[in-house]
Amino acid sequence: MAKVALITGVNGQDGSFLCELLLEKGYDVHGMVRRTSQFSRGRIEDTRQRALSQGRVFELHYGNMSDPSSLHRILAASRPDEIYNLASQSHVGVSFEEPEHTTEINATAVLRLLECVRHIGLKARFYQASSSELYGHVAEAPQTELTPFQPLSPYAIAKLYAYWIVRSYRETYGMHASNGILFNHESPRRGENFVTRKITYSLARIKAGLQPVLKLGNLDARRDWGSAQDYVQAMWLMLQQPQGDDYVIATGETHSVRDFVERAATRSGFDIAWTGTGVDEKGVDRRTNRVLVEIDPRFYRPVDVDRVQGDASKAFRQLGWRPTVTFDALVNLMMDADLDRVARESGGRA
Ligand code: G4F
């Protein structure tokens, strides 16, 4: 009998890679999707059509993390062996604008889902999408599973609640429940309002003459950027262990937003130099003197995590997991994908 997996947030970047991985491994896959007025399944529709044409199970269910009856219905109908809770208000910046909604989805709803699992009496293994944002005002570098959490944003504080409630259900009820403390992970499927994708998509559009300039906030924030496709492997590996546990998933390298812009600009044929400071800083193409990057204070956050860098030694040791995509390769991959995409969108004129 095939194993059954349920993925909440299945149509996000990570959900789309995870459902492909689980289908490859022979799972029956169920995904929970929110109803939206616009079609929002672009990342998974091809996979779903392919799975259906092969007679595989890849079923989507309308549901909402705020609606306990929908969670109950989906769990009872799918009876999963493994649950991957990827549903989230995933934008840290937006969490300052919508703190209560973020707390509802990223904290309370995780408890709601765990309670549904417990009341139905499912023996499902549980993966929780935790985050390097928990480290916030970082206490040490690099960060491990033992580094103290000092979260800064409403997003991170809600994710901290989720982290602890998952540990509590593991310890109190003996649930096989794991937190994946994932550092930033990217791909050409990343949403366009996260900084990496915003950079690659905007530079491709500037190159094609479709956009005048790329406007960014904090260029000096440093992140540990890995590949989303690598990171979903780690999620699956966590649920194959004899016990639930918590794992840092990271590359161990840290780069600034500025580094990301420079490498993406080089890949797209620009040669960027920085002039000015603070809000007056600009990224200028040396060859043409054209301004490519400007600072827009609207993209500053009230408070930002300065620098994260993960130490994934525990995952290396216990899961046998390794990141396979370097920073340069990741930037190139994303930049090339957006150059292609913009060329297609503009009818090959780019
Ligand atoms: O790409 P970001 O929005 O990612 P952030 O805030 O690090 O969070 C992402 O990774 C976390 C860890 O895996 C996840 F938990 C979370 O759900 C999300 O996936 O911003 C990265 C950095 C920040 O310091 C931000 O201030 O880029 C800086 N930045 C500068 N200009 C910008 C911009 N970020 C965005 N989104 N847009 C800008 O224009």
XYZ file of C-alpha atoms and ligand atoms in Angstrom:
389
model
C 0.000 0.000 0.000
C 1.269 3.443 -0.905
C 2.009 5.819 1.954
C -0.307 8.828 2.150
C 0.939 12.383 2.657
C -1.024 15.549 3.327
C 0.617 18.887 2.499
C -0.887 22.163 3.708
C 0.306 25.096 1.607
C 0.801 22.684 -1.293
C 0.715 25.432 -3.933
C 3.583 27.421 -2.425
C 7.211 27.150 -3.547
C 8.077 24.392 -1.060
C 4.757 22.557 -1.408
C 5.232 22.331 -5.169
C 8.694 20.758 -4.846
C 7.591 18.504 -1.995
C 4.602 17.059 -3.865
C 6.895 16.240 -6.823
C 9.341 14.496 -4.470
C 6.627 12.496 -2.700
C 4.973 11.431 -5.966
C 8.399 10.254 -7.210
C 8.719 8.223 -4.027
C 5.379 6.536 -4.683
C 3.203 8.399 -2.158
C -0.466 9.190 -2.597
C -0.502 12.960 -2.129
C -3.273 15.147 -0.750
C -2.938 18.903 -0.696
C -4.919 21.556 1.090
C -5.594 24.730 -0.893
C -7.381 27.940 0.043
C -10.076 29.169 -2.296
C -8.996 32.388 -3.975
C -10.767 34.427 -6.633
C -7.775 34.058 -8.969
C -6.256 30.756 -10.059
C -3.417 30.070 -7.603
C -2.249 26.576 -8.540
C 0.242 27.549 -11.228
C 3.158 25.849 -9.479
C 1.433 22.472 -9.130
C -0.999 22.210 -12.028
C 1.393 20.436 -14.446
C 2.402 17.949 -11.744
C -1.230 17.292 -10.925
C -2.202 16.721 -14.540
C 0.763 14.379 -15.035
C -0.037 12.432 -11.856
C -3.703 12.064 -12.852
C -2.811 10.891 -16.363
C -0.642 8.185 -14.765
C -3.509 7.069 -12.523
C -1.710 8.371 -9.427
C -3.424 9.920 -6.412
C -2.824 13.668 -6.167
C -5.955 15.122 -4.678
C -6.553 18.752 -3.757
C -8.986 19.728 -1.005
C -10.370 23.170 -0.285
C -9.606 24.058 3.306
C -8.378 26.800 5.550
C -6.074 26.775 8.547
C -8.582 29.080 10.287
C -11.450 26.623 9.833
C -11.262 23.605 12.169
C -14.113 21.790 10.421
C -12.242 21.888 7.118
C -9.084 20.535 8.765
C -11.091 17.773 10.391
C -12.797 16.866 7.114
C -9.533 16.739 5.139
C -7.713 14.681 7.764
C -10.619 12.243 8.058
C -10.900 11.878 4.268
C -7.179 11.491 3.519
C -6.021 9.676 6.697
C -2.379 10.624 6.077
C 0.696 8.762 7.344
C 2.677 11.985 7.084
C 1.551 15.611 7.432
C 3.700 18.476 6.167
C 2.447 21.768 7.578
C 3.749 24.334 5.113
C 0.743 26.688 5.254
C 1.875 30.056 6.525
C 1.692 33.815 6.232
C 5.261 33.571 4.989
C 6.256 37.214 4.462
C 8.154 38.677 7.405
C 7.640 42.276 6.239
C 3.875 41.800 5.853
C 3.676 40.428 9.420
C 4.251 43.987 10.692
C 1.163 45.090 8.714
C -0.985 42.058 9.602
C 0.269 40.881 12.992
C -2.969 39.270 14.175
C -3.596 37.385 10.947
C 0.029 36.213 10.995
C -0.376 34.986 14.574
C -3.605 33.192 13.683
C -2.100 31.283 10.734
C 1.472 30.779 11.934
C 0.745 30.028 15.601
C -2.855 29.253 16.612
C -3.637 27.269 13.475
C -0.692 24.949 14.095
C -2.163 24.087 17.483
C -5.568 23.633 15.780
C -4.114 21.181 13.279
C -2.275 19.211 15.973
C -5.454 19.012 18.052
C -7.439 17.720 15.053
C -4.805 15.024 14.461
C -4.968 14.015 18.134
C -8.782 13.970 18.356
C -9.181 11.908 15.201
C -6.626 9.489 16.686
C -4.329 9.594 13.647
C -0.834 8.186 14.111
C 0.510 10.523 11.428
C 4.060 11.887 11.539
C 4.109 15.684 11.567
C 6.493 18.175 9.945
C 6.356 21.829 10.941
C 7.870 24.539 8.745
C 9.933 26.399 11.316
C 12.348 29.197 10.454
C 15.730 30.808 11.004
C 13.751 33.977 11.793
C 13.414 32.506 15.310
C 17.037 33.561 15.983
C 16.121 37.227 15.364
C 18.630 39.321 17.257
C 21.186 36.538 16.834
C 22.938 35.412 19.994
C 25.831 33.597 18.273
C 27.093 32.599 14.838
C 26.623 30.176 13.270
C 23.233 29.176 14.695
C 22.498 25.599 15.760
C 19.501 23.851 17.330
C 20.876 25.011 20.718
C 21.261 28.721 19.912
C 18.813 30.831 21.974
C 15.825 32.224 20.062
C 15.383 36.014 20.219
C 12.647 36.633 17.625
C 11.977 40.175 16.406
C 8.961 40.229 14.057
C 5.327 39.188 14.602
C 6.110 36.462 12.027
C 9.010 35.087 14.064
C 7.155 35.290 17.371
C 4.215 33.333 15.927
C 6.629 30.756 14.467
C 8.247 30.474 17.894
C 4.887 29.518 19.405
C 4.457 26.894 16.674
C 7.946 25.539 17.349
C 7.185 25.057 21.043
C 3.688 23.634 20.586
C 5.116 21.025 18.199
C 7.746 20.100 20.795
C 5.039 20.002 23.441
C 2.896 17.549 21.420
C 5.964 15.419 20.805
C 6.821 15.301 24.497
C 3.301 15.243 25.963
C 1.502 12.902 23.568
C 4.459 11.000 22.100
C 3.671 12.352 18.632
C 6.306 11.908 15.911
C 6.564 15.650 15.317
C 9.561 17.573 13.944
C 10.512 21.204 13.432
C 12.606 21.967 10.362
C 14.411 25.202 11.243
C 14.913 26.148 7.621
C 17.138 29.038 6.645
C 16.162 31.011 3.519
C 15.586 28.745 0.547
C 14.907 29.922 -2.942
C 14.222 28.848 -6.512
C 12.749 30.220 -9.732
C 9.366 29.395 -8.117
C 9.926 31.841 -5.248
C 7.222 34.513 -4.942
C 8.155 37.843 -6.514
C 7.865 39.758 -3.234
C 10.784 37.931 -1.604
C 14.059 39.698 -2.158
C 15.911 37.106 -4.289
C 13.137 36.678 -6.819
C 12.353 40.375 -6.805
C 15.984 41.011 -7.785
C 16.177 38.422 -10.570
C 12.754 39.204 -12.041
C 13.324 42.975 -11.918
C 16.796 42.787 -13.484
C 15.390 40.624 -16.284
C 12.639 43.193 -16.874
C 15.116 46.099 -16.788
C 17.251 44.250 -19.337
C 14.177 43.865 -21.560
C 13.238 47.544 -21.223
C 10.046 46.685 -19.312
C 10.986 48.306 -15.977
C 13.095 51.409 -15.264
C 14.746 50.489 -11.959
C 14.883 47.935 -9.105
C 13.795 49.448 -5.756
C 15.010 47.723 -2.605
C 15.201 48.259 1.163
C 18.027 46.980 3.381
C 20.975 45.948 1.174
C 23.194 44.942 4.085
C 21.017 42.196 5.609
C 22.830 38.868 5.368
C 21.064 35.590 4.751
C 22.062 31.931 4.431
C 20.444 31.171 1.061
C 20.010 27.583 -0.122
C 17.976 25.747 -2.732
C 14.307 24.995 -1.980
C 14.595 21.718 -3.880
C 17.387 20.573 -1.545
C 15.421 21.665 1.523
C 12.272 19.635 0.798
C 14.487 16.515 0.796
C 15.382 17.377 4.387
C 11.672 17.674 5.311
C 11.029 14.167 4.030
C 14.142 12.754 5.723
C 12.985 14.144 9.097
C 9.797 12.107 8.904
C 11.713 8.904 8.049
C 13.644 8.964 11.356
C 12.682 6.675 14.258
C 11.737 9.724 16.390
C 10.633 13.292 15.811
C 13.302 15.942 16.456
C 14.324 19.502 15.502
C 16.891 20.244 12.806
C 18.631 23.288 11.355
C 18.695 23.138 7.549
C 21.167 25.591 6.046
C 24.224 25.902 3.792
C 26.555 27.461 6.405
C 27.346 30.425 4.112
C 26.078 33.943 4.554
C 25.758 36.632 1.866
C 24.278 40.120 1.816
C 21.372 41.309 -0.316
C 23.995 43.516 -2.012
C 26.061 40.384 -2.906
C 22.946 38.821 -4.402
C 22.267 41.935 -6.532
C 25.882 42.052 -7.745
C 25.983 38.420 -8.821
C 22.565 38.550 -10.466
C 23.533 41.774 -12.276
C 26.747 40.205 -13.571
C 24.829 37.156 -14.774
C 22.403 39.351 -16.674
C 25.187 41.290 -18.388
C 25.397 44.409 -16.167
C 28.476 45.575 -14.263
C 27.240 47.240 -11.095
C 29.016 49.903 -8.993
C 27.571 51.445 -5.801
C 27.474 55.188 -5.160
C 26.083 57.219 -2.242
C 24.986 56.003 1.186
C 21.765 55.207 3.076
C 18.587 56.082 1.187
C 20.711 57.898 -1.417
C 22.677 54.811 -2.362
C 22.369 53.705 -5.992
C 23.566 50.764 -8.057
C 24.854 52.059 -11.398
C 25.872 50.091 -14.489
C 29.543 51.004 -15.092
C 29.239 50.509 -18.834
C 26.246 52.784 -19.459
C 26.030 54.888 -16.269
C 22.413 53.801 -16.061
C 20.881 53.617 -12.543
C 19.740 50.027 -11.977
C 19.059 49.999 -8.213
C 17.604 52.617 -5.896
C 16.699 52.518 -2.214
C 13.029 52.886 -1.364
C 12.426 53.296 2.390
C 9.016 51.614 1.955
C 10.907 48.328 1.800
C 12.710 48.880 5.110
C 11.192 46.863 7.954
C 10.556 48.383 11.401
C 13.175 45.933 12.606
C 15.219 43.472 10.534
C 17.314 40.404 11.237
C 20.881 41.526 10.402
C 22.634 38.314 9.693
C 21.881 34.616 9.809
C 24.164 31.700 9.127
C 23.157 28.150 9.974
C 25.144 25.183 11.165
C 23.365 22.085 9.836
C 25.849 19.576 11.326
C 23.074 17.688 13.134
C 21.143 17.202 9.877
C 24.359 16.132 8.118
C 25.022 13.554 10.852
C 21.552 12.240 11.607
C 19.676 12.693 8.334
C 22.585 12.243 5.917
C 21.354 15.460 4.268
C 23.653 17.838 2.361
C 22.967 21.042 0.398
C 23.922 20.547 -3.269
C 23.506 24.042 -4.755
C 26.097 26.781 -4.088
C 25.175 30.444 -3.708
C 26.585 31.321 -7.151
C 24.757 28.412 -8.791
C 21.496 29.422 -7.094
C 21.740 33.041 -8.265
C 22.624 31.926 -11.800
C 19.754 29.437 -11.882
C 17.220 32.042 -10.757
C 18.610 34.767 -13.013
C 18.613 32.504 -16.093
C 15.056 31.354 -15.388
C 13.818 34.953 -15.182
C 15.721 36.041 -18.300
C 13.982 33.165 -20.143
C 10.619 33.914 -18.625
C 10.707 37.621 -19.454
C 11.876 36.825 -23.000
C 8.861 34.497 -23.369
C 6.459 37.028 -21.832
C 7.669 39.768 -24.152
C 7.304 37.519 -27.200
C 11.044 36.866 -27.641
C 11.875 40.593 -27.991
C 14.018 40.620 -24.808
O 13.444 37.632 1.000
P 12.983 38.138 2.299
O 11.629 38.778 2.337
O 13.112 36.927 3.315
P 13.157 36.821 4.926
O 12.532 38.005 5.554
O 14.561 36.503 5.316
O 12.211 35.566 5.203
C 12.197 34.401 4.367
O 13.061 33.405 4.899
C 12.726 32.949 6.220
C 13.742 31.880 6.624
O 13.608 30.729 5.834
C 11.305 32.388 6.231
F 10.987 32.015 7.489
C 10.317 33.435 5.725
O 9.022 32.833 5.611
C 10.745 33.901 4.338
O 10.655 32.820 3.443
O 14.027 39.234 2.869
C 15.397 38.957 3.010
C 16.128 40.232 3.381
C 15.505 40.991 4.557
O 16.533 41.435 5.413
C 14.834 42.208 3.919
O 14.770 43.357 4.765
O 16.069 41.147 2.282
C 15.796 42.441 2.766
N 15.194 43.229 1.683
C 15.748 44.357 1.132
N 14.936 44.866 0.210
C 14.010 43.011 1.083
C 13.848 44.050 0.144
N 13.098 42.022 1.257
C 11.988 42.056 0.461
N 11.074 41.049 0.589
N 11.768 43.063 -0.457
C 12.672 44.090 -0.654
O 12.471 44.981 -1.474
